[in-house]
Each structure stands twice: as C-alpha cells, then as structure tokens.
C-alpha cells in the first residue's frame, strides 16, 4: 500500500512497476509513450485503424499478427507502417496493425482488466475529458525507455506527456502526479524545441526522424480517444 498512491485520486508512476502497483486499484489507466507508441496509436486510431499492441519484436510477432488477421508493423521505421508516427498519417480506415513495442505495448498488456487508454501530447485534453467517465481514481503511467541493460530509463517526454494529461484532470494529486504537472507547465510554451533537445528526441533526429518528433510535440491537436479492449486499441465511438 505504501507505493500505490491509494490516498490520491490522480496517480502517476513509471513503467512496469507503476502499472503493477496502480492499475489494480485504479478505475482507468492511461499509458503515455510519447516517442512513439502512444503517438502512433493516436494517429492510427484517429484514422479508424485498429492497433494490436505486442511486447516483443521477434518471430512470435509474425505468428501473432497472423492469428488476429493483422499486418505486422515493420521494425524498420523507414519502411511500411512502423513505430514512426509519420508512417501512419495516411493509414487507411479498417487497417488491422500489430505494433510491437517493449514500452507502450508491453505496459498496455499488463493492465489486465483495468480500462486502459493511450495518451500523448496530441490528445491530452481529450483523454483527460474522457478518463473520469470510468471513475475518479486515475493512474497515468509514463512508459519511459530502456537502457542498454534493459533497465528503465525515465524519459523526459513521457513525464511531460503525463503532466499534460494530469493538468486537465480534477482531483487530489499525488506528489508524483503534481511533479509531472509542474514539469509540463514549465515547458508548455516550448514543447517543440524541448522535445528536440531531450535525449529521446536527439536520438530520433540523429537517425533522421525529425518529423516524428515534430508530430509528437503537437499539443491538443486531436480529440481521438484510443481505448484498449479485446486485445486492441480502437477509437472511442
């Protein structure tokens, strides 16, 4: 009970352990993986595509895609649909896409029976308006990235994304949630530049994906609410 922030309405904690501690006692979980899983989910479902999260990029992903009659996203961000948001901008309605991700996908599949949404900077206001429909106890999970040894690397962009969502919610904030809001408010007017300067942004830019960072930095440009149900994210009707 010490680590579950149960005395607060609005909770925020990192990664797998954050899901494990907060999801069982929350009415809804919001997964935040700004660069790039939740941004990809927002764009794809806004186009009426269906996104199946999958935690591993290995041979089992192809078998899983076949089992759900879906296309497997490419591991190469420059070819086909992938974890590059830019590749999904024109994805056709009805497309069924398996999107492997060790962060956003993995966390989504760990929320079990707790209602789950995918949030990012692009849809933070819409997510915050919808989340209270599930109840007052809301857990926001910044996904983070991975160091070379597989351990969690808290990622600035996910803390900002979590803070953006929490800033629109009403309720008693945990200190962790309040800190996320403060960070967002501090950087709100310079999100584009800051996202390019943070470690994850610099990594993508160095690999040639500046457009992905720019797409992810757009604040409140979408009313899309990706809801996870029956193994996939689809847009809230």
PDB file of C-alpha atoms in Angstrom, residues 25-233:
ATOM      1  CA  UNK A  25      -6.711  -0.078  -7.510  1.00  0.00           C
ATOM      2  CA  UNK A  26      -7.492   2.456 -10.253  1.00  0.00           C
ATOM      3  CA  UNK A  27     -10.627   2.951 -12.330  1.00  0.00           C
ATOM      4  CA  UNK A  28      -8.666   3.632 -15.509  1.00  0.00           C
ATOM      5  CA  UNK A  29      -5.035   3.539 -16.636  1.00  0.00           C
ATOM      6  CA  UNK A  30      -3.539   5.926 -19.194  1.00  0.00           C
ATOM      7  CA  UNK A  31      -0.381   4.737 -20.934  1.00  0.00           C
ATOM      8  CA  UNK A  32       1.924   7.554 -22.061  1.00  0.00           C
ATOM      9  CA  UNK A  33       4.724   6.733 -24.520  1.00  0.00           C
ATOM     10  CA  UNK A  34       5.194   9.949 -26.481  1.00  0.00           C
ATOM     11  CA  UNK A  35       8.138   8.805 -28.626  1.00  0.00           C
ATOM     12  CA  UNK A  36       6.462   6.952 -30.032  1.00  0.00           C
ATOM     13  CA  UNK A  37       3.940   4.198 -29.187  1.00  0.00           C
ATOM     14  CA  UNK A  38       1.027   6.240 -27.849  1.00  0.00           C
ATOM     15  CA  UNK A  39       1.517   8.916 -30.509  1.00  0.00           C
ATOM     16  CA  UNK A  40       1.352   6.171 -33.156  1.00  0.00           C
ATOM     17  CA  UNK A  41      -1.792   4.737 -31.572  1.00  0.00           C
ATOM     18  CA  UNK A  42      -3.467   8.152 -31.542  1.00  0.00           C
ATOM     19  CA  UNK A  43      -2.695   8.780 -35.209  1.00  0.00           C
ATOM     20  CA  UNK A  44      -3.678   5.297 -36.382  1.00  0.00           C
ATOM     21  CA  UNK A  45      -6.936   5.076 -34.438  1.00  0.00           C
ATOM     22  CA  UNK A  46      -7.830   8.636 -35.406  1.00  0.00           C
ATOM     23  CA  UNK A  47      -7.803   7.251 -38.953  1.00  0.00           C
ATOM     24  CA  UNK A  48     -10.078   4.400 -37.772  1.00  0.00           C
ATOM     25  CA  UNK A  49      -7.317   1.782 -37.883  1.00  0.00           C
ATOM     26  CA  UNK A  50      -7.146  -0.924 -35.192  1.00  0.00           C
ATOM     27  CA  UNK A  51      -3.877  -1.353 -33.311  1.00  0.00           C
ATOM     28  CA  UNK A  52      -2.884  -4.578 -31.571  1.00  0.00           C
ATOM     29  CA  UNK A  53      -0.082  -3.998 -29.057  1.00  0.00           C
ATOM     30  CA  UNK A  54       2.561  -6.702 -28.813  1.00  0.00           C
ATOM     31  CA  UNK A  55       5.538  -6.631 -26.427  1.00  0.00           C
ATOM     32  CA  UNK A  56       8.245  -8.330 -28.493  1.00  0.00           C
ATOM     33  CA  UNK A  57       9.878  -7.744 -31.868  1.00  0.00           C
ATOM     34  CA  UNK A  58      10.688 -11.372 -32.645  1.00  0.00           C
ATOM     35  CA  UNK A  59       9.370 -14.271 -34.706  1.00  0.00           C
ATOM     36  CA  UNK A  60       6.387 -14.660 -32.405  1.00  0.00           C
ATOM     37  CA  UNK A  61       5.115 -11.237 -33.530  1.00  0.00           C
ATOM     38  CA  UNK A  62       4.510 -12.517 -37.052  1.00  0.00           C
ATOM     39  CA  UNK A  63       2.614 -15.517 -35.715  1.00  0.00           C
ATOM     40  CA  UNK A  64       0.521 -13.268 -33.504  1.00  0.00           C
ATOM     41  CA  UNK A  65      -0.275 -10.948 -36.426  1.00  0.00           C
ATOM     42  CA  UNK A  66      -1.435 -13.933 -38.436  1.00  0.00           C
ATOM     43  CA  UNK A  67      -3.627 -15.126 -35.565  1.00  0.00           C
ATOM     44  CA  UNK A  68      -5.503 -11.807 -35.389  1.00  0.00           C
ATOM     45  CA  UNK A  69      -5.557 -11.326 -39.172  1.00  0.00           C
ATOM     46  CA  UNK A  70      -3.491  -8.177 -38.956  1.00  0.00           C
ATOM     47  CA  UNK A  71      -0.473  -6.670 -40.657  1.00  0.00           C
ATOM     48  CA  UNK A  72       2.756  -6.632 -38.657  1.00  0.00           C
ATOM     49  CA  UNK A  73       4.394  -3.225 -38.333  1.00  0.00           C
ATOM     50  CA  UNK A  74       7.900  -3.031 -39.740  1.00  0.00           C
ATOM     51  CA  UNK A  75      10.892  -2.969 -37.401  1.00  0.00           C
ATOM     52  CA  UNK A  76      12.441  -0.500 -39.862  1.00  0.00           C
ATOM     53  CA  UNK A  77      10.969   2.945 -39.246  1.00  0.00           C
ATOM     54  CA  UNK A  78      11.693   3.865 -42.877  1.00  0.00           C
ATOM     55  CA  UNK A  79       9.626   1.109 -44.494  1.00  0.00           C
ATOM     56  CA  UNK A  80       5.887   0.499 -44.241  1.00  0.00           C
ATOM     57  CA  UNK A  81       3.868   1.106 -41.113  1.00  0.00           C
ATOM     58  CA  UNK A  82       6.058   1.259 -38.018  1.00  0.00           C
ATOM     59  CA  UNK A  83       6.704   2.994 -34.702  1.00  0.00           C
ATOM     60  CA  UNK A  84       7.375   6.108 -36.757  1.00  0.00           C
ATOM     61  CA  UNK A  85       4.247   8.280 -36.399  1.00  0.00           C
ATOM     62  CA  UNK A  86       4.885   9.753 -39.843  1.00  0.00           C
ATOM     63  CA  UNK A  87       4.311   6.340 -41.454  1.00  0.00           C
ATOM     64  CA  UNK A  88       0.798   6.175 -40.020  1.00  0.00           C
ATOM     65  CA  UNK A  89      -0.550   9.567 -41.044  1.00  0.00           C
ATOM     66  CA  UNK A  90      -2.334   8.117 -44.081  1.00  0.00           C
ATOM     67  CA  UNK A  91      -3.108   4.622 -42.784  1.00  0.00           C
ATOM     68  CA  UNK A  92      -6.492   3.551 -44.239  1.00  0.00           C
ATOM     69  CA  UNK A  93      -9.562   3.054 -42.064  1.00  0.00           C
ATOM     70  CA  UNK A  94     -10.071  -0.540 -41.051  1.00  0.00           C
ATOM     71  CA  UNK A  95      -6.388  -1.474 -41.191  1.00  0.00           C
ATOM     72  CA  UNK A  96      -5.506  -4.043 -38.528  1.00  0.00           C
ATOM     73  CA  UNK A  97      -1.943  -3.443 -37.343  1.00  0.00           C
ATOM     74  CA  UNK A  98       0.190  -5.278 -34.806  1.00  0.00           C
ATOM     75  CA  UNK A  99       2.561  -2.729 -33.261  1.00  0.00           C
ATOM     76  CA  UNK A 100       5.384  -4.325 -31.244  1.00  0.00           C
ATOM     77  CA  UNK A 101       6.867  -2.126 -28.534  1.00  0.00           C
ATOM     78  CA  UNK A 102       8.783  -3.076 -25.387  1.00  0.00           C
ATOM     79  CA  UNK A 103       7.421   0.004 -23.653  1.00  0.00           C
ATOM     80  CA  UNK A 104       3.911   1.198 -24.569  1.00  0.00           C
ATOM     81  CA  UNK A 105       2.668  -2.155 -25.877  1.00  0.00           C
ATOM     82  CA  UNK A 106       4.183  -4.081 -23.002  1.00  0.00           C
ATOM     83  CA  UNK A 107       2.598  -1.797 -20.405  1.00  0.00           C
ATOM     84  CA  UNK A 108      -0.794  -1.884 -22.110  1.00  0.00           C
ATOM     85  CA  UNK A 109      -0.880  -5.666 -21.894  1.00  0.00           C
ATOM     86  CA  UNK A 110      -0.031  -5.553 -18.183  1.00  0.00           C
ATOM     87  CA  UNK A 111      -3.081  -3.506 -17.148  1.00  0.00           C
ATOM     88  CA  UNK A 112      -5.201  -6.685 -17.331  1.00  0.00           C
ATOM     89  CA  UNK A 113      -8.862  -5.934 -16.540  1.00  0.00           C
ATOM     90  CA  UNK A 114      -8.462  -2.236 -15.768  1.00  0.00           C
ATOM     91  CA  UNK A 115      -9.826   0.028 -18.543  1.00  0.00           C
ATOM     92  CA  UNK A 116      -6.874   1.413 -20.493  1.00  0.00           C
ATOM     93  CA  UNK A 117      -6.370   4.455 -22.736  1.00  0.00           C
ATOM     94  CA  UNK A 118      -3.400   5.625 -24.809  1.00  0.00           C
ATOM     95  CA  UNK A 119      -2.462   9.243 -24.181  1.00  0.00           C
ATOM     96  CA  UNK A 120       0.091  11.631 -25.650  1.00  0.00           C
ATOM     97  CA  UNK A 121       0.591  15.352 -26.132  1.00  0.00           C
ATOM     98  CA  UNK A 122      -1.606  15.361 -29.227  1.00  0.00           C
ATOM     99  CA  UNK A 123      -4.747  14.161 -27.397  1.00  0.00           C
ATOM    100  CA  UNK A 124      -4.032  15.046 -23.767  1.00  0.00           C
ATOM    101  CA  UNK A 125      -7.107  17.241 -23.305  1.00  0.00           C
ATOM    102  CA  UNK A 126      -9.475  14.727 -24.902  1.00  0.00           C
ATOM    103  CA  UNK A 127      -8.070  11.890 -22.798  1.00  0.00           C
ATOM    104  CA  UNK A 128      -8.498  13.960 -19.644  1.00  0.00           C
ATOM    105  CA  UNK A 129     -12.110  14.737 -20.523  1.00  0.00           C
ATOM    106  CA  UNK A 130     -12.907  11.063 -21.114  1.00  0.00           C
ATOM    107  CA  UNK A 131     -10.998   9.356 -18.300  1.00  0.00           C
ATOM    108  CA  UNK A 132     -13.337  10.448 -15.452  1.00  0.00           C
ATOM    109  CA  UNK A 133     -16.168   8.543 -17.155  1.00  0.00           C
ATOM    110  CA  UNK A 134     -14.525   5.404 -15.784  1.00  0.00           C
ATOM    111  CA  UNK A 135     -14.230   6.750 -12.237  1.00  0.00           C
ATOM    112  CA  UNK A 136     -12.318   9.197 -10.065  1.00  0.00           C
ATOM    113  CA  UNK A 137      -9.240   7.035  -9.466  1.00  0.00           C
ATOM    114  CA  UNK A 138      -6.976   7.648 -12.463  1.00  0.00           C
ATOM    115  CA  UNK A 139      -3.478   6.230 -12.969  1.00  0.00           C
ATOM    116  CA  UNK A 140      -1.199   7.877 -15.515  1.00  0.00           C
ATOM    117  CA  UNK A 141       1.802   5.756 -16.475  1.00  0.00           C
ATOM    118  CA  UNK A 142       4.770   7.367 -18.230  1.00  0.00           C
ATOM    119  CA  UNK A 143       6.360   4.455 -20.062  1.00  0.00           C
ATOM    120  CA  UNK A 144       9.982   5.528 -20.172  1.00  0.00           C
ATOM    121  CA  UNK A 145      12.645   3.977 -22.362  1.00  0.00           C
ATOM    122  CA  UNK A 146      15.297   1.282 -21.853  1.00  0.00           C
ATOM    123  CA  UNK A 147      18.997   1.470 -21.135  1.00  0.00           C
ATOM    124  CA  UNK A 148      21.318  -0.973 -22.870  1.00  0.00           C
ATOM    125  CA  UNK A 149      20.946  -3.465 -19.998  1.00  0.00           C
ATOM    126  CA  UNK A 150      17.135  -3.423 -20.271  1.00  0.00           C
ATOM    127  CA  UNK A 151      16.551  -1.334 -17.161  1.00  0.00           C
ATOM    128  CA  UNK A 152      14.095   1.570 -17.131  1.00  0.00           C
ATOM    129  CA  UNK A 153      15.298   4.937 -18.416  1.00  0.00           C
ATOM    130  CA  UNK A 154      12.821   7.588 -17.199  1.00  0.00           C
ATOM    131  CA  UNK A 155      12.142   9.647 -20.314  1.00  0.00           C
ATOM    132  CA  UNK A 156      11.518  13.391 -20.185  1.00  0.00           C
ATOM    133  CA  UNK A 157       8.958  13.311 -22.984  1.00  0.00           C
ATOM    134  CA  UNK A 158       6.779  10.766 -21.164  1.00  0.00           C
ATOM    135  CA  UNK A 159       6.877  12.774 -17.933  1.00  0.00           C
ATOM    136  CA  UNK A 160       5.774  15.830 -19.930  1.00  0.00           C
ATOM    137  CA  UNK A 161       3.003  13.829 -21.603  1.00  0.00           C
ATOM    138  CA  UNK A 162       1.781  12.508 -18.270  1.00  0.00           C
ATOM    139  CA  UNK A 163       1.852  16.001 -16.807  1.00  0.00           C
ATOM    140  CA  UNK A 164      -0.106  17.373 -19.751  1.00  0.00           C
ATOM    141  CA  UNK A 165      -2.935  14.890 -19.172  1.00  0.00           C
ATOM    142  CA  UNK A 166      -2.910  15.351 -15.409  1.00  0.00           C
ATOM    143  CA  UNK A 167      -3.022  19.143 -15.781  1.00  0.00           C
ATOM    144  CA  UNK A 168      -6.533  18.855 -17.259  1.00  0.00           C
ATOM    145  CA  UNK A 169      -7.883  16.480 -14.618  1.00  0.00           C
ATOM    146  CA  UNK A 170      -9.662  17.383 -11.399  1.00  0.00           C
ATOM    147  CA  UNK A 171      -8.995  15.543  -8.165  1.00  0.00           C
ATOM    148  CA  UNK A 172      -6.411  15.134  -5.443  1.00  0.00           C
ATOM    149  CA  UNK A 173      -2.952  14.816  -6.989  1.00  0.00           C
ATOM    150  CA  UNK A 174      -0.282  12.553  -5.557  1.00  0.00           C
ATOM    151  CA  UNK A 175       3.114  14.258  -5.155  1.00  0.00           C
ATOM    152  CA  UNK A 176       4.322  12.244  -8.149  1.00  0.00           C
ATOM    153  CA  UNK A 177       1.402  13.453 -10.257  1.00  0.00           C
ATOM    154  CA  UNK A 178       1.844  17.025  -9.037  1.00  0.00           C
ATOM    155  CA  UNK A 179       5.510  16.933 -10.036  1.00  0.00           C
ATOM    156  CA  UNK A 180       4.576  15.785 -13.552  1.00  0.00           C
ATOM    157  CA  UNK A 181       2.115  18.678 -13.870  1.00  0.00           C
ATOM    158  CA  UNK A 182       4.756  21.170 -12.727  1.00  0.00           C
ATOM    159  CA  UNK A 183       7.232  19.901 -15.315  1.00  0.00           C
ATOM    160  CA  UNK A 184       4.643  20.186 -18.080  1.00  0.00           C
ATOM    161  CA  UNK A 185       3.626  23.685 -17.074  1.00  0.00           C
ATOM    162  CA  UNK A 186       7.258  24.771 -17.020  1.00  0.00           C
ATOM    163  CA  UNK A 187       7.837  23.596 -20.619  1.00  0.00           C
ATOM    164  CA  UNK A 188       4.381  24.064 -22.112  1.00  0.00           C
ATOM    165  CA  UNK A 189       5.279  27.099 -24.215  1.00  0.00           C
ATOM    166  CA  UNK A 190       8.405  25.498 -25.721  1.00  0.00           C
ATOM    167  CA  UNK A 191       7.416  21.875 -26.219  1.00  0.00           C
ATOM    168  CA  UNK A 192       8.647  21.666 -29.796  1.00  0.00           C
ATOM    169  CA  UNK A 193      12.166  22.852 -29.059  1.00  0.00           C
ATOM    170  CA  UNK A 194      12.406  20.967 -25.785  1.00  0.00           C
ATOM    171  CA  UNK A 195      11.304  17.670 -27.330  1.00  0.00           C
ATOM    172  CA  UNK A 196      14.045  18.026 -29.931  1.00  0.00           C
ATOM    173  CA  UNK A 197      16.610  18.689 -27.214  1.00  0.00           C
ATOM    174  CA  UNK A 198      15.730  15.841 -24.833  1.00  0.00           C
ATOM    175  CA  UNK A 199      17.670  12.587 -25.136  1.00  0.00           C
ATOM    176  CA  UNK A 200      14.952  10.625 -26.923  1.00  0.00           C
ATOM    177  CA  UNK A 201      14.318  13.462 -29.355  1.00  0.00           C
ATOM    178  CA  UNK A 202      18.009  13.843 -30.139  1.00  0.00           C
ATOM    179  CA  UNK A 203      18.241  10.107 -30.761  1.00  0.00           C
ATOM    180  CA  UNK A 204      15.410  10.170 -33.308  1.00  0.00           C
ATOM    181  CA  UNK A 205      16.729  13.278 -35.023  1.00  0.00           C
ATOM    182  CA  UNK A 206      20.180  11.703 -35.324  1.00  0.00           C
ATOM    183  CA  UNK A 207      18.525   8.728 -37.030  1.00  0.00           C
ATOM    184  CA  UNK A 208      16.708  11.006 -39.491  1.00  0.00           C
ATOM    185  CA  UNK A 209      13.261  11.147 -37.868  1.00  0.00           C
ATOM    186  CA  UNK A 210      12.861  14.841 -37.090  1.00  0.00           C
ATOM    187  CA  UNK A 211       9.298  14.772 -38.442  1.00  0.00           C
ATOM    188  CA  UNK A 212       8.326  12.130 -35.872  1.00  0.00           C
ATOM    189  CA  UNK A 213       9.443  14.431 -33.072  1.00  0.00           C
ATOM    190  CA  UNK A 214       7.524  17.351 -34.551  1.00  0.00           C
ATOM    191  CA  UNK A 215       4.366  15.267 -34.913  1.00  0.00           C
ATOM    192  CA  UNK A 216       4.650  14.067 -31.312  1.00  0.00           C
ATOM    193  CA  UNK A 217       5.163  17.603 -29.978  1.00  0.00           C
ATOM    194  CA  UNK A 218       1.834  18.923 -31.305  1.00  0.00           C
ATOM    195  CA  UNK A 219      -0.313  19.819 -28.282  1.00  0.00           C
ATOM    196  CA  UNK A 220      -4.077  19.193 -28.200  1.00  0.00           C
ATOM    197  CA  UNK A 221      -4.500  18.777 -31.936  1.00  0.00           C
ATOM    198  CA  UNK A 222      -6.663  15.647 -31.656  1.00  0.00           C
ATOM    199  CA  UNK A 223      -9.894  14.600 -29.962  1.00  0.00           C
ATOM    200  CA  UNK A 224      -9.113  10.928 -30.542  1.00  0.00           C
ATOM    201  CA  UNK A 225      -9.506   8.623 -27.533  1.00  0.00           C
ATOM    202  CA  UNK A 226      -7.826   5.255 -28.158  1.00  0.00           C
ATOM    203  CA  UNK A 227      -9.447   2.625 -25.931  1.00  0.00           C
ATOM    204  CA  UNK A 228      -7.892  -0.788 -25.351  1.00  0.00           C
ATOM    205  CA  UNK A 229     -10.412  -3.627 -25.472  1.00  0.00           C
ATOM    206  CA  UNK A 230     -10.387  -7.204 -26.777  1.00  0.00           C
ATOM    207  CA  UNK A 231      -6.657  -7.054 -27.364  1.00  0.00           C
ATOM    208  CA  UNK A 232      -6.574  -3.897 -29.483  1.00  0.00           C
ATOM    209  CA  UNK A 233      -6.799  -0.125 -29.413  1.00  0.00           C
TER     210      UNK A 233
END
